[in-house]
Each structure stands twice: as C-alpha cells, then as structure tokens.
Short mmCIF file of C-alpha atoms in Angstrom, two decimals:
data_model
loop_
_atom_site.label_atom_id
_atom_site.label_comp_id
_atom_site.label_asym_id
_atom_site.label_seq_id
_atom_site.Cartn_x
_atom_site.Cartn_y
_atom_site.Cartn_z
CA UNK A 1284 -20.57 -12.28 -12.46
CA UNK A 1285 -21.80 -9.88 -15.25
CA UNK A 1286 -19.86 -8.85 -17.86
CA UNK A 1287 -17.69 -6.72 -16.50
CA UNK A 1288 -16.75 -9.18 -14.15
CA UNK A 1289 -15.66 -11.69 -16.68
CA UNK A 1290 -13.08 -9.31 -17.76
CA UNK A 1291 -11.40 -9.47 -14.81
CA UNK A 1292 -9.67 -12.94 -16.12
CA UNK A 1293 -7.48 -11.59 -19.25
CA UNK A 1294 -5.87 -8.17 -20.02
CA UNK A 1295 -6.80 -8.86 -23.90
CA UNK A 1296 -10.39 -10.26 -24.74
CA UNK A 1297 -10.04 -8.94 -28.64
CA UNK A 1298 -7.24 -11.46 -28.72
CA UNK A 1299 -7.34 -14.71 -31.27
CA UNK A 1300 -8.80 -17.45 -29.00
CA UNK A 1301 -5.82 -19.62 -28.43
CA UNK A 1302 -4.17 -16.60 -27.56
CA UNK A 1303 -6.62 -15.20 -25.72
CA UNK A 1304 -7.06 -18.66 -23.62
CA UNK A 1305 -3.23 -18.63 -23.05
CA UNK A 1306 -3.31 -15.24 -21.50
CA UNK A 1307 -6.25 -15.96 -19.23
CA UNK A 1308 -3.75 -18.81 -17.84
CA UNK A 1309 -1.32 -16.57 -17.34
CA UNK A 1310 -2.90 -13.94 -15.12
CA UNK A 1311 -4.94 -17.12 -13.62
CA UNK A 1312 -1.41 -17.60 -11.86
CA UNK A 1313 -0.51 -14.09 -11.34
CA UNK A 1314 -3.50 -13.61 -9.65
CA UNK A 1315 -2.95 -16.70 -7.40
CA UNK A 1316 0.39 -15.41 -7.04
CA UNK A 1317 -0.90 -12.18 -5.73
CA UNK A 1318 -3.90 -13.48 -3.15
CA UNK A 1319 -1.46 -16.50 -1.71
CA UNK A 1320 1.55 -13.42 -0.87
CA UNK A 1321 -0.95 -11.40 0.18
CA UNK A 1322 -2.57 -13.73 2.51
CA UNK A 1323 0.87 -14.71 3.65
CA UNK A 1324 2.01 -11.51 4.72
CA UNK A 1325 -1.28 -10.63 6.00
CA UNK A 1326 -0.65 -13.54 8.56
CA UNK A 1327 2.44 -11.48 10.43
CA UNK A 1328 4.44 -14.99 9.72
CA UNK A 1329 7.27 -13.34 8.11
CA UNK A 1330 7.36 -10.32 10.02
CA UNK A 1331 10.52 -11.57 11.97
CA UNK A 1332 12.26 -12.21 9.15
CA UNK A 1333 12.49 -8.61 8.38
CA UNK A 1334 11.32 -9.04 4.63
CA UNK A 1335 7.25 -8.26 5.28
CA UNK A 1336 8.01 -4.48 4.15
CA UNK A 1337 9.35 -5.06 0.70
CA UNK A 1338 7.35 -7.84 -0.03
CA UNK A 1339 3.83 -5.62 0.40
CA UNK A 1340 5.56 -3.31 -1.72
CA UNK A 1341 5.44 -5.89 -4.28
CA UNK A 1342 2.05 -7.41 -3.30
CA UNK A 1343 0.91 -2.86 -3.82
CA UNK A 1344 2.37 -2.72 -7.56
CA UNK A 1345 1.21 -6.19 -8.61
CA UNK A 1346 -2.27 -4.52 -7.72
CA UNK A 1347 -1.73 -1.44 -9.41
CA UNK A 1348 -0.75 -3.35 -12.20
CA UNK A 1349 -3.76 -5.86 -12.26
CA UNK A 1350 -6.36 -3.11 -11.80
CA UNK A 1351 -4.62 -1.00 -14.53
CA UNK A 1352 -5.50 -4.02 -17.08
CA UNK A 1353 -9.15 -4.60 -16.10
CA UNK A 1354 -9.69 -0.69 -14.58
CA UNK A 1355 -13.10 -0.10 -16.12
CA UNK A 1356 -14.88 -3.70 -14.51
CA UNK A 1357 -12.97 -2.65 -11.10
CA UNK A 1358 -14.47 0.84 -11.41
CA UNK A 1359 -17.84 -1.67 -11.13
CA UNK A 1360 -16.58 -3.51 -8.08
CA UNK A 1361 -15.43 -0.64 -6.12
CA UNK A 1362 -18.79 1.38 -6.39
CA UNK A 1363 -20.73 -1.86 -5.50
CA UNK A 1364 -18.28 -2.34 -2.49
CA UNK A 1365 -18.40 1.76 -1.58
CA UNK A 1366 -19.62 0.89 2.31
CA UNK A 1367 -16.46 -1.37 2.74
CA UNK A 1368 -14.12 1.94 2.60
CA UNK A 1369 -16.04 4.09 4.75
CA UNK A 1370 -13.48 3.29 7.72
CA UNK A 1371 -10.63 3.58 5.84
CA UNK A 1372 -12.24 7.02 5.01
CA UNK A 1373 -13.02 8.07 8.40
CA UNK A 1374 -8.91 7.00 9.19
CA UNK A 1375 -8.37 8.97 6.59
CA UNK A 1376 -10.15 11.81 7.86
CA UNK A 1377 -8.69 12.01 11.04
CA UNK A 1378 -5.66 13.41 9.81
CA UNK A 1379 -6.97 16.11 10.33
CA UNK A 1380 -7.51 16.01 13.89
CA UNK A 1381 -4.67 13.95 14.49
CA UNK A 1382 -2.10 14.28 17.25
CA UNK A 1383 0.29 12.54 14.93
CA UNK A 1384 -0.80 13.38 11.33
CA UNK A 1385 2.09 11.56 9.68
CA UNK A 1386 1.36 8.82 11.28
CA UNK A 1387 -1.87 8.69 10.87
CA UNK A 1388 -1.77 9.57 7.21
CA UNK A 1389 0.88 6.97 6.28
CA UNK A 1390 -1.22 3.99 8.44
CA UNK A 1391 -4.18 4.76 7.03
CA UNK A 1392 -3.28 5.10 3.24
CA UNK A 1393 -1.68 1.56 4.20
CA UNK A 1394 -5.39 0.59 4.94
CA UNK A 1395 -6.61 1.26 1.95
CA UNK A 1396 -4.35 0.04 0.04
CA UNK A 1397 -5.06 -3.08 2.41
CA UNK A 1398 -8.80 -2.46 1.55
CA UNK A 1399 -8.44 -2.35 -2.45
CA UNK A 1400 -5.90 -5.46 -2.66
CA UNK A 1401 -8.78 -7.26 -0.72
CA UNK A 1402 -11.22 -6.34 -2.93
CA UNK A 1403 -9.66 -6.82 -5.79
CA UNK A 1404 -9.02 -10.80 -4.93
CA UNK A 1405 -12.79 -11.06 -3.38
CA UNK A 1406 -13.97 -9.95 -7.23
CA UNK A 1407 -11.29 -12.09 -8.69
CA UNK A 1408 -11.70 -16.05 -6.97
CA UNK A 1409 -14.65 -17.59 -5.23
CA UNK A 1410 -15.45 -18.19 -2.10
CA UNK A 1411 -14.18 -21.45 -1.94
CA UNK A 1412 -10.76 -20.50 -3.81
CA UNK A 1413 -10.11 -18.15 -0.96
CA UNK A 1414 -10.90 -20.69 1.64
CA UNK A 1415 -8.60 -23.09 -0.13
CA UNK A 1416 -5.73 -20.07 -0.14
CA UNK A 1417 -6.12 -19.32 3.34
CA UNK A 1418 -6.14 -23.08 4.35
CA UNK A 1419 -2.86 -23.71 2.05
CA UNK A 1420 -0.85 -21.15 3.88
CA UNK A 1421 -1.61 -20.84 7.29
CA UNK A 1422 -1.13 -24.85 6.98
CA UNK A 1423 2.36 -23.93 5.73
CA UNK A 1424 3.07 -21.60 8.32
CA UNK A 1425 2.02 -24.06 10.72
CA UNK A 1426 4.21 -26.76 9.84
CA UNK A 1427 7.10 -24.27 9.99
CA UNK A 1428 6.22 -23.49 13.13
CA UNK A 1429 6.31 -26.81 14.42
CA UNK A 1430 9.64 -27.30 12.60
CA UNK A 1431 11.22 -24.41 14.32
CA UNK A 1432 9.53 -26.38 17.63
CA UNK A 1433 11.62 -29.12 17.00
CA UNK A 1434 14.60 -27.39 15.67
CA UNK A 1435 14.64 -24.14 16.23
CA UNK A 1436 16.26 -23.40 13.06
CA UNK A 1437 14.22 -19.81 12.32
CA UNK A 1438 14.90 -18.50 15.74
CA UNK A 1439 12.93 -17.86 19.01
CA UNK A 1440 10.63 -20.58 19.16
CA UNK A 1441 8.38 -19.45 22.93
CA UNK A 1442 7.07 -16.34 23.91
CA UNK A 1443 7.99 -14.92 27.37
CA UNK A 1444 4.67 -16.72 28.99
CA UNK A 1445 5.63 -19.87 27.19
CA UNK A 1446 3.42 -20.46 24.50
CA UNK A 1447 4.46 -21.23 20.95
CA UNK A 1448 5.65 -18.66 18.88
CA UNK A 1449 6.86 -20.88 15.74
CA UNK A 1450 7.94 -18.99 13.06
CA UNK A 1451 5.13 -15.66 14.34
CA UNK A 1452 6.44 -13.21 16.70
CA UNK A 1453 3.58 -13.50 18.90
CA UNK A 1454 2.04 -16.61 20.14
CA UNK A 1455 -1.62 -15.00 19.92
CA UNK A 1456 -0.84 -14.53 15.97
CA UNK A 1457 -0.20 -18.02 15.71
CA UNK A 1458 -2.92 -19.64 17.41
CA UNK A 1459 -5.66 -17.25 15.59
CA UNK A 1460 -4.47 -17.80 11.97
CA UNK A 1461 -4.48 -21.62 13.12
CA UNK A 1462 -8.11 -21.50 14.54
CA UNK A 1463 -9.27 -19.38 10.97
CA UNK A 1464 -7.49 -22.16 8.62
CA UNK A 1465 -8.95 -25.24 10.84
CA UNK A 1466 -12.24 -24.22 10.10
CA UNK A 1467 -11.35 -23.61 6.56
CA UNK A 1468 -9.92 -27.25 6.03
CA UNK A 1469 -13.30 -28.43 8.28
CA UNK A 1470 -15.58 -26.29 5.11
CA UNK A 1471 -13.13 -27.99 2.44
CA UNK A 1472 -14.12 -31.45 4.10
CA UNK A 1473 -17.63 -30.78 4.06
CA UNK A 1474 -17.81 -29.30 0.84
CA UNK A 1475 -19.74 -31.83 -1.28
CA UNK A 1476 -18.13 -33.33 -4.89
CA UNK A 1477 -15.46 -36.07 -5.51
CA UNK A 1478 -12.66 -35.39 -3.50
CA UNK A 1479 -9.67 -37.73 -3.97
CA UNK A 1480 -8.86 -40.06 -0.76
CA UNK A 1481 -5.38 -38.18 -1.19
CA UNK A 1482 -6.29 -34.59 -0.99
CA UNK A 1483 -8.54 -35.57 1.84
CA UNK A 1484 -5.29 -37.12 3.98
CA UNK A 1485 -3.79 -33.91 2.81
CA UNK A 1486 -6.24 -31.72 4.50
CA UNK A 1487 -6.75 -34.35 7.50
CA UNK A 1488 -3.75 -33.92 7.49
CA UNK A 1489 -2.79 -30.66 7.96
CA UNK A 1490 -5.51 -30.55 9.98
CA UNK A 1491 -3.52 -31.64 12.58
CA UNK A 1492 -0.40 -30.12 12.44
CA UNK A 1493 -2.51 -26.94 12.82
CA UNK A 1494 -4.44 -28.48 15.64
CA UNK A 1495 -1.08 -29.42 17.63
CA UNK A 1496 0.34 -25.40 16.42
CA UNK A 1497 -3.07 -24.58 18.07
CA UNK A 1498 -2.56 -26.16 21.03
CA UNK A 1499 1.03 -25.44 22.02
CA UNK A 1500 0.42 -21.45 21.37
CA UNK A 1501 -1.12 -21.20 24.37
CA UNK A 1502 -3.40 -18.96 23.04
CA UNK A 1503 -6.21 -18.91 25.35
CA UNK A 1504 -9.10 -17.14 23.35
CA UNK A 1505 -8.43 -18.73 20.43
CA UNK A 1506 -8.46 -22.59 21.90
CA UNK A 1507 -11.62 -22.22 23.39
CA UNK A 1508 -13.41 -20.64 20.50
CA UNK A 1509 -12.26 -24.54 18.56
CA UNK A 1510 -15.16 -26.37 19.46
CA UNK A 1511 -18.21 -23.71 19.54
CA UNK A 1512 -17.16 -22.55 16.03
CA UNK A 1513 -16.37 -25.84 14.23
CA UNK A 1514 -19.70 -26.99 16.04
CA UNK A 1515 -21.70 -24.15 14.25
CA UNK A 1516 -19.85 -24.94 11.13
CA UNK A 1517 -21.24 -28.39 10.90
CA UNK A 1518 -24.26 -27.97 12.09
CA UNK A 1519 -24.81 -24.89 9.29
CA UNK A 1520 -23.22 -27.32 6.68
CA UNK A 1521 -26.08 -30.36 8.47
CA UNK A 1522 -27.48 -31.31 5.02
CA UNK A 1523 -23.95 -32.85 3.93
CA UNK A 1524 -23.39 -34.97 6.62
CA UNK A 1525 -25.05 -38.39 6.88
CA UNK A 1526 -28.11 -38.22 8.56
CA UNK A 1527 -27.18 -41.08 11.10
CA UNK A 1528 -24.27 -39.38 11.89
CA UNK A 1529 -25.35 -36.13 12.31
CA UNK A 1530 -28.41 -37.07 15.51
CA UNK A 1531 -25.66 -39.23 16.82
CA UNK A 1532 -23.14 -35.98 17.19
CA UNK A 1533 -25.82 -33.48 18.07
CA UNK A 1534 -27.34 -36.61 21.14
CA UNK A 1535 -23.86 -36.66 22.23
CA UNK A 1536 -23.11 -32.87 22.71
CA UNK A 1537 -26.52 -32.21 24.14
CA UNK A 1538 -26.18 -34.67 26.80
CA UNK A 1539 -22.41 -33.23 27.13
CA UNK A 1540 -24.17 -29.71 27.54
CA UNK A 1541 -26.16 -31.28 30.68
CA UNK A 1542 -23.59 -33.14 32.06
CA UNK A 1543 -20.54 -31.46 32.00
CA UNK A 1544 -22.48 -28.49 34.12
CA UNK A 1545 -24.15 -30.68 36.44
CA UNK A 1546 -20.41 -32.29 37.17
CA UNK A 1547 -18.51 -28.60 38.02
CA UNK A 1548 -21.83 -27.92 40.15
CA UNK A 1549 -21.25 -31.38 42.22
CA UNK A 1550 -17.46 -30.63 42.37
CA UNK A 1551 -17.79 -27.06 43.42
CA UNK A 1552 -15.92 -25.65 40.11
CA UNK A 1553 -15.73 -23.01 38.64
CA UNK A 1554 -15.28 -23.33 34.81
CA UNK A 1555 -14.40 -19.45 34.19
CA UNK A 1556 -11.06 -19.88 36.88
CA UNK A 1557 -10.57 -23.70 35.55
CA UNK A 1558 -9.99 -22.12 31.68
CA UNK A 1559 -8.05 -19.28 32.70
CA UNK A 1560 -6.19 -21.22 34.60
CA UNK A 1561 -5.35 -23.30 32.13
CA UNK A 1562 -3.69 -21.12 29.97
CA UNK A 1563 -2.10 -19.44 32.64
CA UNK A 1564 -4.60 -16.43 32.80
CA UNK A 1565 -6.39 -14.49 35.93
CA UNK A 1566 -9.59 -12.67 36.23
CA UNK A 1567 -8.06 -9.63 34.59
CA UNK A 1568 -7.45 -11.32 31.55
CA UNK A 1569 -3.40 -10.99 31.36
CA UNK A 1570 -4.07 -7.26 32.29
CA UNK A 1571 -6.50 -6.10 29.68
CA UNK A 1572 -8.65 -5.35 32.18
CA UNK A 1573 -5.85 -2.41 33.33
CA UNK A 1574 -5.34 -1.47 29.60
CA UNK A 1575 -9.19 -1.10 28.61
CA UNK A 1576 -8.76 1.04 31.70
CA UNK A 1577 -6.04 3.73 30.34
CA UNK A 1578 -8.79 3.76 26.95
CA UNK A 1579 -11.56 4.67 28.70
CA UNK A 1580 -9.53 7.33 30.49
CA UNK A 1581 -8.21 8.93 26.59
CA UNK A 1582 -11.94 8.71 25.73
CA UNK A 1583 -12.92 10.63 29.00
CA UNK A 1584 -11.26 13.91 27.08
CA UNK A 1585 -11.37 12.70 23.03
CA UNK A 1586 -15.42 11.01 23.08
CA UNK A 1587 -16.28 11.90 19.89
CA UNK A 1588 -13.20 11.67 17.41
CA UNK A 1589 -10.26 10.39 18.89
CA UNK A 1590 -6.48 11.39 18.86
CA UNK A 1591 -6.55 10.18 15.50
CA UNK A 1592 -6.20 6.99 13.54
CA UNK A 1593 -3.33 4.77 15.26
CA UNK A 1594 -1.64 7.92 16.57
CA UNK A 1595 -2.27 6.98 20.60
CA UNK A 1596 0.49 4.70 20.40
CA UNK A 1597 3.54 7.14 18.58
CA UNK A 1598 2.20 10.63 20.54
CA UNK A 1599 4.36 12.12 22.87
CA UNK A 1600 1.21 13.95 24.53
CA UNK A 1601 0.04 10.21 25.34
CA UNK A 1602 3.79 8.34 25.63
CA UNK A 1603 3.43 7.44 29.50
CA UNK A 1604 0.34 6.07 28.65
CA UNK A 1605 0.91 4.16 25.67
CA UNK A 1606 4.35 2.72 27.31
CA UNK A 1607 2.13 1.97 30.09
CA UNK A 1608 -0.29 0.18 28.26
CA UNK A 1609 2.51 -1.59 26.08
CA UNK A 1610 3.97 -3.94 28.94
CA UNK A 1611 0.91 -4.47 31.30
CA UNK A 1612 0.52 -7.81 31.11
CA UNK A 1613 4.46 -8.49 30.34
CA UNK A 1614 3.90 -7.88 26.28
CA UNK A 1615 5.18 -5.40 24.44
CA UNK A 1616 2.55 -5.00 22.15
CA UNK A 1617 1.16 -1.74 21.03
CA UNK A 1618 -2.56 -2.15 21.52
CA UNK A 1619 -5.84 -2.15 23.50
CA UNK A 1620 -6.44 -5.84 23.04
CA UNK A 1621 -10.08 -4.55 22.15
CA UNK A 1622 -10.84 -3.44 18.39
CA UNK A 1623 -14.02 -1.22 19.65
CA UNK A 1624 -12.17 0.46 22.18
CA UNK A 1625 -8.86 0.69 19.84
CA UNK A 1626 -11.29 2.71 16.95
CA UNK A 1627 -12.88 4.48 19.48
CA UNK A 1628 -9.48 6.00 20.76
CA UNK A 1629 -8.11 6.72 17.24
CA UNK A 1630 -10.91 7.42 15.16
CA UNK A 1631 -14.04 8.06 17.50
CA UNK A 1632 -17.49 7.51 16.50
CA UNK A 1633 -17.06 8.20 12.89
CA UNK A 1634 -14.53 5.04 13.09
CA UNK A 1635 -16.79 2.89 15.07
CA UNK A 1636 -19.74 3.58 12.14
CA UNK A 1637 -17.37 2.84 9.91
CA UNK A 1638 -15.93 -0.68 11.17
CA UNK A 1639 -19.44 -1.52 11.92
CA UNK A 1640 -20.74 -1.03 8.21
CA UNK A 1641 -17.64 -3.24 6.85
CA UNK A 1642 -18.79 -6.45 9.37
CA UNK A 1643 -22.56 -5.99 8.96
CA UNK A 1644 -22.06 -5.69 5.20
CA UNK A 1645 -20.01 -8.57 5.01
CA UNK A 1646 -22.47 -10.87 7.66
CA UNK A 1647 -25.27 -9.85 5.53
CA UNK A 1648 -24.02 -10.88 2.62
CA UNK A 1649 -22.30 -14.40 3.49
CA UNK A 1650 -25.44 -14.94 5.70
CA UNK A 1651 -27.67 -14.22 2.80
CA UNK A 1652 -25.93 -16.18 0.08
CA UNK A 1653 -25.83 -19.13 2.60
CA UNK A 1654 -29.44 -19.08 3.31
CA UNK A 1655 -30.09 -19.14 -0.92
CA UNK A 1656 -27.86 -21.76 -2.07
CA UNK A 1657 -26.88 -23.56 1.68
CA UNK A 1658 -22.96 -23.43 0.56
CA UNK A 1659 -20.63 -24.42 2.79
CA UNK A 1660 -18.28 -22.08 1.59
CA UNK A 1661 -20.90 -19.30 2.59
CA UNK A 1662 -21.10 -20.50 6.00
CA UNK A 1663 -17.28 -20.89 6.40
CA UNK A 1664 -17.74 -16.75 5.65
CA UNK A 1665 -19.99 -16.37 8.03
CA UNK A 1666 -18.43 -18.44 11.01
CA UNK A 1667 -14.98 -17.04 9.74
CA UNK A 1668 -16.36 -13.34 10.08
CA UNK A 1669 -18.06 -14.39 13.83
CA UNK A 1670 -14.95 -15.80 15.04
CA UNK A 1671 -12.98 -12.52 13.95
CA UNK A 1672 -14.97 -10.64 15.58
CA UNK A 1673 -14.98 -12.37 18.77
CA UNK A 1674 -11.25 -12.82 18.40
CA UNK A 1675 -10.55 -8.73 17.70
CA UNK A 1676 -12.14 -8.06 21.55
CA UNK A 1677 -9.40 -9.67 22.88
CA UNK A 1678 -7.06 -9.29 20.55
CA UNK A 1679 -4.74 -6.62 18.28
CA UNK A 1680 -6.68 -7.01 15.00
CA UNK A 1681 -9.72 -5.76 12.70
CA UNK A 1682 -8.39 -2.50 12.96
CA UNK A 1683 -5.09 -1.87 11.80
CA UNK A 1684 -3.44 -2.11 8.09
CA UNK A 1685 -1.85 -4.85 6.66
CA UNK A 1686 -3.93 -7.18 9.37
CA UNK A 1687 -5.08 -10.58 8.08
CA UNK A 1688 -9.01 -10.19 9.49
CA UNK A 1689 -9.12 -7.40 7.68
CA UNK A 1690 -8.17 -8.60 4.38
CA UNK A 1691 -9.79 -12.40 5.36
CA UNK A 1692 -13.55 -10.30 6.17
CA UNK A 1693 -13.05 -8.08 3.10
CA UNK A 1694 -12.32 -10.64 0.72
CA UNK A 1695 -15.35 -12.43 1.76
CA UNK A 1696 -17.64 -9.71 1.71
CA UNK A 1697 -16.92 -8.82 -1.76
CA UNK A 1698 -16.60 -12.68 -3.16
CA UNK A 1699 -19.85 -13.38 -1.53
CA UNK A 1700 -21.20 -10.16 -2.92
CA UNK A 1701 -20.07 -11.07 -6.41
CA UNK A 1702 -21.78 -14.77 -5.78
CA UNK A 1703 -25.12 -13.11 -4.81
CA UNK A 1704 -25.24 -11.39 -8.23
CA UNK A 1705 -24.11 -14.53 -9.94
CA UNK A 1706 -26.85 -15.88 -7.67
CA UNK A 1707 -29.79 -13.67 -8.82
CA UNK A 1708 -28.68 -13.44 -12.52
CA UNK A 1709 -29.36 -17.01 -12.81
CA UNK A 1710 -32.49 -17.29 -11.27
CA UNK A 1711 -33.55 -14.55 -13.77
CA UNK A 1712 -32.40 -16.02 -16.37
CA UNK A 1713 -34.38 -19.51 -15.17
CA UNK A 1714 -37.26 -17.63 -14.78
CA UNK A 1715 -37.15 -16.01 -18.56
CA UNK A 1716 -37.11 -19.93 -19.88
CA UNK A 1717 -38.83 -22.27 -19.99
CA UNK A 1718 -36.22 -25.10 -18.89
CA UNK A 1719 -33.11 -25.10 -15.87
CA UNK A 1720 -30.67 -22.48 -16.93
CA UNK A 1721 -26.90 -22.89 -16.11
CA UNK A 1722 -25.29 -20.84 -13.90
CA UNK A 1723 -23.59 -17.85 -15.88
CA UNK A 1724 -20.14 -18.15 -16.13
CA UNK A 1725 -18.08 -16.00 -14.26
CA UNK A 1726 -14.44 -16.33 -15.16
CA UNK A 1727 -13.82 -16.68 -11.40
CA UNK A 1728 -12.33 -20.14 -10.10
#
C-alpha cells in the first residue's frame, strides 16, 4: 500500500525502532483480535447465547479506537472506498420516509458502523489473512456445532424441519457460513508455498468437520451450491494443480455432465423434484414463493422508495403482513428470503443502486486483481462474492447490519482494492528501473 497505508500498522512511527517494532506487534494482535470477533459475531453463532449485543459494542469502540490512532491514512481508505457506503446512505436516507424512523435510523447507523469496521480490516490484512480468519472460525463454530450434535451441551441442537442447528439458531446460518469457509480452506490448499504436512491435516481436516456440519444442516441452497463453486474455484486456481491431474478431473466431470443427464432422461426423472425432495422442499421453495408474493404486493403501493430501511417488519401499518410473512413456511424469521426484493421493500430503487454498486465494485476489483497476478486468494474473492450473492436470493442476508456477507464482500472489496494499488505501484516502480523491483511493502500481513 502507499504510505499512508503503512501507517495503519503502529500508533507511533516517530518511535525508537525497537520500540517502534514492539508496538507494531502489539496492534498486529489487536487488530487480529478485532477482525476474528468481528467475523465471529458476524456469523450469528453466538446469537443464542445472548452475548452478540455487548460484544459488537466492544468490536464498535475497538474501531473507534483503532481509526482514532491511524485517522489521517483511514481518511485515504474511506474516500477510495466512497461507492461501498452509498447503501448504507440511501438506508440512511430513508429515515426520512420511513414508516418506522427509529427503527430505521438505529438499523441503519448499525450498517455503517458494519460498513466502516469492514473496511477498516479490508485496509488492515490481505486477502489471504482474511481467508485464513474466516476459515479459522467458522471451522470453530463448526466443530461446536457438531459437539452440541453429539451432546447437546449448548442447547437446541435441530430446527423444527430437522436440520442441524449446532450452536446457530437457524440451520440455514449454519450451512452458509460452512459452504463460505469450505471454499476458503479449498483457496488455503491451493495456495502455492511450503505448507507444513501438519497445517495441511489441520485444514483437511477441518475440512471435514465443516463438510459433515454442511451436510446435516439440511440446508438445501447451500449443499447444492458445494460442488459448482469449489469446481470454479479450482478450475480459476488451474495453474497450481498438476497438470495430469487437472485433464483427469475436468475428463471426469465432463463425461459426468453427459451422463448423469442422459441417465434422469432414461429413468424419467426429474432432477429439480429429486433435489427438493431431498431436503425436504416443494416447488414453492418452503413457501418463498407465498412470501415474494406479500413483497410484490408492498411494492404495488411503495415502487419507488419503500416503507423505509428494515421498517416492513416492526410497522404496525404492515403487522398482518409481516406476521404473515414471518411463519409461511413454519419459520419465524423476519424476512423475504430474497435480498433484491427485501431492498426494494425498505429502501426502493435508491437501495437497489446502492447494493448493486457495493457487489459490482467488489467483483470488479477481485476479478481484476485475479486476472493480473492469477492469486488464488483473488479468486476465493470472487467465488466467495458469487456464492453470496446466489445465497442472499434465497436467503436473509446482504442486506441487513451486523450480517456476515456483508462484512465477508466488504472486506474483500477493500483488501483487494488495496492489493490492486500495491499491484500497480510495483509495476511502476519496475518499469522506472532497469532490473525486477520488489513488491512495496505494505505493513499488511
């Protein structure tokens, strides 16, 4: 990063070196500190533990108090990263508009606080420090969950329809963080370098326990998007694998892409009923269908701005509705299950302009950096923003504060952003010598 960036690292720089270095340590692990508990909450793990309220409260003034230290190179990151708070601007906005203001105001000053504690980690660690983070504890959460499987020492362990809950209070939450951290510890694997055989069982590892939380979730969306996404992943991340190996793995799934068709077509299938099935679904997709239904009806009256940011769900002008909408399906959860038509409803167009300029800015720039250097840590971005996305149209995320896609997408977007600039300084710099110029350092691990 430039220079501003390296500042980022130590509250001191005028400092006597030893000192200096000593202090750079020491907000090294505060800073850790601060992304793992922030990624932890993010997750919803501890939300039934009744502790996820005065823990963010601790995650907001260890920000403050980071960003006070380094203010004038965060002044820098935040106007480089200006499109990534245009949403939390329009949810802002609405306010005014609102059919709940408080609600709205306090939800969406919760998003940007949401907003600036993710950008303040994307400026601060690498791509592939985040990865690592996000790997480390989802894995945990994981093997808690399967703990309280076998125990149930933390509690409910199933949801009503069965699926896993672990140590989440919704199976879906479980089975998505799993699917996001899989494909972390699948980028970790491919990342080139010498990786001890034991942090390799480690992450083979834990691999699996998230695999077998994955599996026993029950979470339909998320179980099927395994194998598409981790395909992409490796075949993005090609030029790492052995050569052999790689034509042997793409001659087996192309003649499992002309097969396994062919065989549903001779048995009279039909793989759409077979998955839902499965997982214990129907064609109207455990009633979203009916829900997307009562959304479409708000927006028939509210087209162009909403009821305001998250108010739908705490309005009494809209309560029959939203308790309605709440237990179709037999779930209790407040939400559209669609993250277009949830922004739509609360913040209107201006929302859905907004969102949109957050994921394109972040695609563009993962995408980008990934098709200059070929990092497998930029891919993992990439996939990891896709599979959000696809996620959030069935799902109760990349909307709402405090949500872990939201933090996950807008710490990549500004750590890839912050790579690119590494990135192009370098290749400046190589171009104003006459030999191979080292990367600039960055301060960032």
């Amino acid at each position: 990063m430039s220079q501003a960036r390296m500042q980022m690292t130590a509250a001191k720089p005028a400092m006597p070196y030893r000192s200096t270095e000593t202090m750079a340590a020491l907000w090294l692990v505060y800073d850790v500190g601060l992304a793992v508990l922030a990624i932890l909450l993010a997750t919803e793990a501890l939300n039934r533990f009744g502790i996820a309220s005065p823990l963010w409260a601790i995650v907001y003034a260890m920000t403050l108090l980071r960003i006070a230290f380094v203010l004038n190179a965060f002044v820098g990151v935040l106007a480089r990263n200006a499109l990534l708070f245009v949403y939390p601007a329009v949810c802002l906005l609405s306010v005014v508009w609102s059919v709940e203001r408080g609600i709205s105001m306090a939800s969406a000053l919760q998003l940007l606080a949401t907003i600036v504690i993710a950008t303040f980690i994307g400026a601060r660690f690498k791509l592939r420090s985040i990865i690592l983070f996000v790997f480390i504890v989802v894995g945990a959460t994981a093997f808690l969950s399967l703990v309280n499987w076998a125990t149930g020492i933390f509690g409910t362990v199933y949801a009503g329809s069965g699926g896993l809950l672990g140590i989440y209070s919704q199976k879906n939450a479980l089975g998505q963080r799993c699917l996001i951290a899989l494909l972390a510890g699948f980028a970790i694997l491919l990342t080139p370098g010498r990786t001890s055989i034991v942090l390799r069982a480690f992450v083979l590892g834990t691999v699996l326990i998230m695999l077998v939380a994955l599996a026993l979730s029950k979470s339909a969306t998320s179980n099927i998007l395994v194998v598409p996404f981790a395909a992409a992943l490796v075949f993005l991340c090609a030029h790492r694998l052995n050569q052999g190996f790689f034509a042997i793995t793409v001659l087996l799934g192309v003649v499992a892409l002309g097969t396994i068709p062919l065989t549903l077509a001779l048995l009279d299938l039909n793989p759409v009923t077979l998955i839902l099935k499965a997982f214990g679904k129907d064609a109207s997709l455990t009633g979203r269908t009916s829900i997307w239904d009562i959304g479409e009806a708000v927006l028939s009256k509210h087209f162009s701005l909403g009821v305001g940011y998250l108010a739908f769900w705490r309005s009494s002008e809209f309560a029959s509705l939203a308790l309605l909408a709440q237990h179709i399906g037999g779930e209790a959860v407040m939400g559209f299950h669609n993250f277009i038509l949830e922004i739509w409803v609360g913040t209107g167009l201006p929302g859905l302009m907004g969102i949109g300029l957050l994921i394109v800015v972040a695609l563009y720039r993962t995408g980008l950096l990934y098709l200059r250097t070929r990092d497998v840590s930029a891919a993992y971005g990439a996939i990891a923003i896709g599979v959000s996305i696809v996620l959030a149209l069935l799902g109760t995320s990349l909307y709402r504060q405090h949500e872990f896609s939201m933090l996950l997408i807008t710490m990549l977007a500004v750590s890839a952003g912050e790579e690119l600039r590494r990135f192009r300084r370098a290749r400046a710099n190589a171009r104003s010598s006459d030999g191979d110029v080292p990367l600039v350092p960055t301060g960032r691990p």
